[in-house]
Amino acid sequence: MPHAIKSAKIVEIAIPLYLDRTFHYLVPEELLERAISGRRALVPFGTRRLTGYILGDAVGTAVTNLKEIIEVLDSEPLWTAGELEFFRWTATYYQHPLGEVVRTALPAGINIQTRKGTAGEQGALTGGKSARREKFYLPGPGLDSPRLPGAKAMEILAVIRESGEISGAELRKRFGVCSPQLKRLTELGLSTAEEREVYRDPFKDHIVTRDEPRLLHTHQKNALDAISRCLDQQQFVPFLLYGVTGSGKTEVYLQAIFHSLELGKNALVLVPEIALTPQLTGRFQARFGGGIAILHSGLSDGERYDEWRRIRRGLARIVIGARSAIFAPLENIGIIIVDEEHESSFKQSDGLRYNARDLALVRGRMERAAVVLGSATPLVTSIHAADLGRLTLLELPERVEGRPMPLVDLVPMKGSKETISAALSASLAETYDQGRQALVFLNRRGFATFLVCSDCGKPLTCPNCSVTLTYHRQRGQSLCHYCDYAVPAPGTCPSCGGTTLNELGAGTEKLEHDLKELLPSARIVRMDSDTTSGKGSHGRLLSRMSDGSADILVGTQMIAKGHDFPEVTLVGVVNAEASLGMPDFRAAERTFQLLSQVIGRAGRGESPGRVIVQALDPEQYAIRSAAEHDAAGFYRQELEFRREAGYPPFTYLAAFALSGLSEQTVSEQADTTARKLARLKSELKIRVEILGPAPSPIYRLKNRFRRQILLKAANRGDLHRLLTSWRQQGTVVSTVRISVDIDPVDMM
Ligand code: ADP
Ligand code: ZN
């Protein structure tokens, strides 16, 4: 048996399946040189062939019954030893199979080009499907003749002649469908077509003017100095860059990155998907020119893979991307920036449920990099970490050029029937008359409703969990989605005994309607998930604000983030408490962040801004502190609440989510799981609170019934041990899907 000889090489391979272990394979003679860590291998697995990831040589394994690798799929490693260490950390922390972590980290496009057969050539870095071909049109030798092909074709020809060569995509962008004309033009020899290989250039539509570093103001300078010191010493230091909107955070990022590049170190920049606008990426391009890779969800698998390869080959020194960019194959990282660190979109909500903001700190530590978490409204947990000295606080307390924070009026809406108050409508009219722009914001994610007492303005909350109760009209109950507490609804208000309990308010469509009645000649644009579903519609709506062809922008939280509207002088907030109604302990934090951001939209240009906030209960601390720009006050109260109610940062959470097609099976399985967890907990003698099972806030999704169990522990180690031993029990074969979310962010 050739396999049994002593020198047989055995490798450890991770398989991208939900299996809690790795596997050993023999390497056949002819693959000995190529079967090394960092490459993918085709392996037999049961009756299937799967792509696995070679982790390294296996040690101390008996060579019996091992199968052989069929093929090695790459000619160069896809990940480094350092990256593997990062993947392993991630797998352990999130209790997720290593093979699945590696699969998540690699770009999706990489798997498409996996072919069987020929050795070596189809390595991920050396070819495959990524080379995209595109048609280019050039002026042809043909002469203009009496058989001229029509007006549109002639216009197209003029453009081809003028530009010398132009891609089909570009022509379609200008002329819409134009293949009949192009066909005709090539037939007549007026144009010739050539296929070319193209790398996508994320900036190709973007004209940039070179931008010079600004002379920093004192606070910016102090922040930059602190970051630069850490860069010089090649030390891991986590910073919290806390600066109001418009205080010059991005300028600090840019100069810190510049310093890092000067030291020969690369930069990774994570931003929320929604902030990955040409506006932001353009600023980086203007400052640094080329060498930037951009990863966003608009890329096709092939395009994403292109960018990934550019990074892996060291052709990009700055990587800007949404959460998945935390896995970018960037080496020699000097600085990692997480902009808008408070954004919940850094958390992946399925599969590997990682949080890129948290992982930035882990990767930064491994790389001995500076990590800068930036925000105008940091997470409550970040503020707490800064209080404890775990994050180094850098503050930018003022807007650039001393522009004042906008003036905010709080309008109490208790007992009012209107959507738009007299104060807001007067200000809207005035702003419109002055030819200026306004934003009107209403955060209403068309999701379960909750009840608000019209006497005291407070929403109904759970006495056990301090989260809002969700109103279920059909059941006639208000229900807690953490612990299953229920009261008959509508019922009475537990705060003041009031008997008039109302479902909360109108949506954006109604608001748009009311605004049209109020100002019939104003040009109103509505932006919410209904009006932005089409590709590019988001940008089109926004450009109507920037080119001045709209007077009022109405919308949901989409309008609160990532855009700068210099001409907006008035911001109206309707139903400030809408986001307080989320059945989530972070509701107040989200409300504060959202309101602060919306308020920050006013007066970013030369004219000072004005904000009108309509609220049922203007005394609610998240609303009041946002309106008064009193962030310190908000964080103090919120941390007090978290401590009392036992939520992060004072506890650690994990959520079990169960779902299935049969309501009863899901319910039984949830009970079984909770009992099993309780048993393990007492065996381990650890302190973990087990809440639920309770129906998930969105109880039914895509036909599946959903329940959840929430685990809370004062000690992260206890939580981790409980989950580890739960996993070691192995999964029961069942039609019910069970997933575990460590540090859950969205428990809908
Ligand atoms: P933030 O990221 O905190 O919202 P930015 O970095 O975008 O703030 O700065 C807001 C505006 O002020 C931008 O137009 C930026 O170019 C400008 N800016 C930033 N720092 C300075 C500075 N030191 N001097 C002059 N302008 C600055
Ligand atoms: Zn409860």
PDB file of C-alpha atoms and ligand atoms in Angstrom, residues 462 464-465 480 483 485, ligand 2:
ATOM      1  CA  CYS A 462     -42.570  44.726  29.694  1.00  0.00           C
ATOM      2  CA  ASN A 464     -39.473  42.020  33.220  1.00  0.00           C
ATOM      3  CA  CYS A 465     -37.414  43.069  30.257  1.00  0.00           C
ATOM      4  CA  CYS A 480     -43.030  40.754  25.209  1.00  0.00           C
ATOM      5  CA  CYS A 483     -39.835  36.623  27.865  1.00  0.00           C
ATOM      6  CA  TYR A 485     -45.101  38.203  29.073  1.00  0.00           C
TER       7      TYR A 485
HETATM    8 ZN    ZN B   2     -40.345  40.464  28.995  1.00  0.00          ZN
END
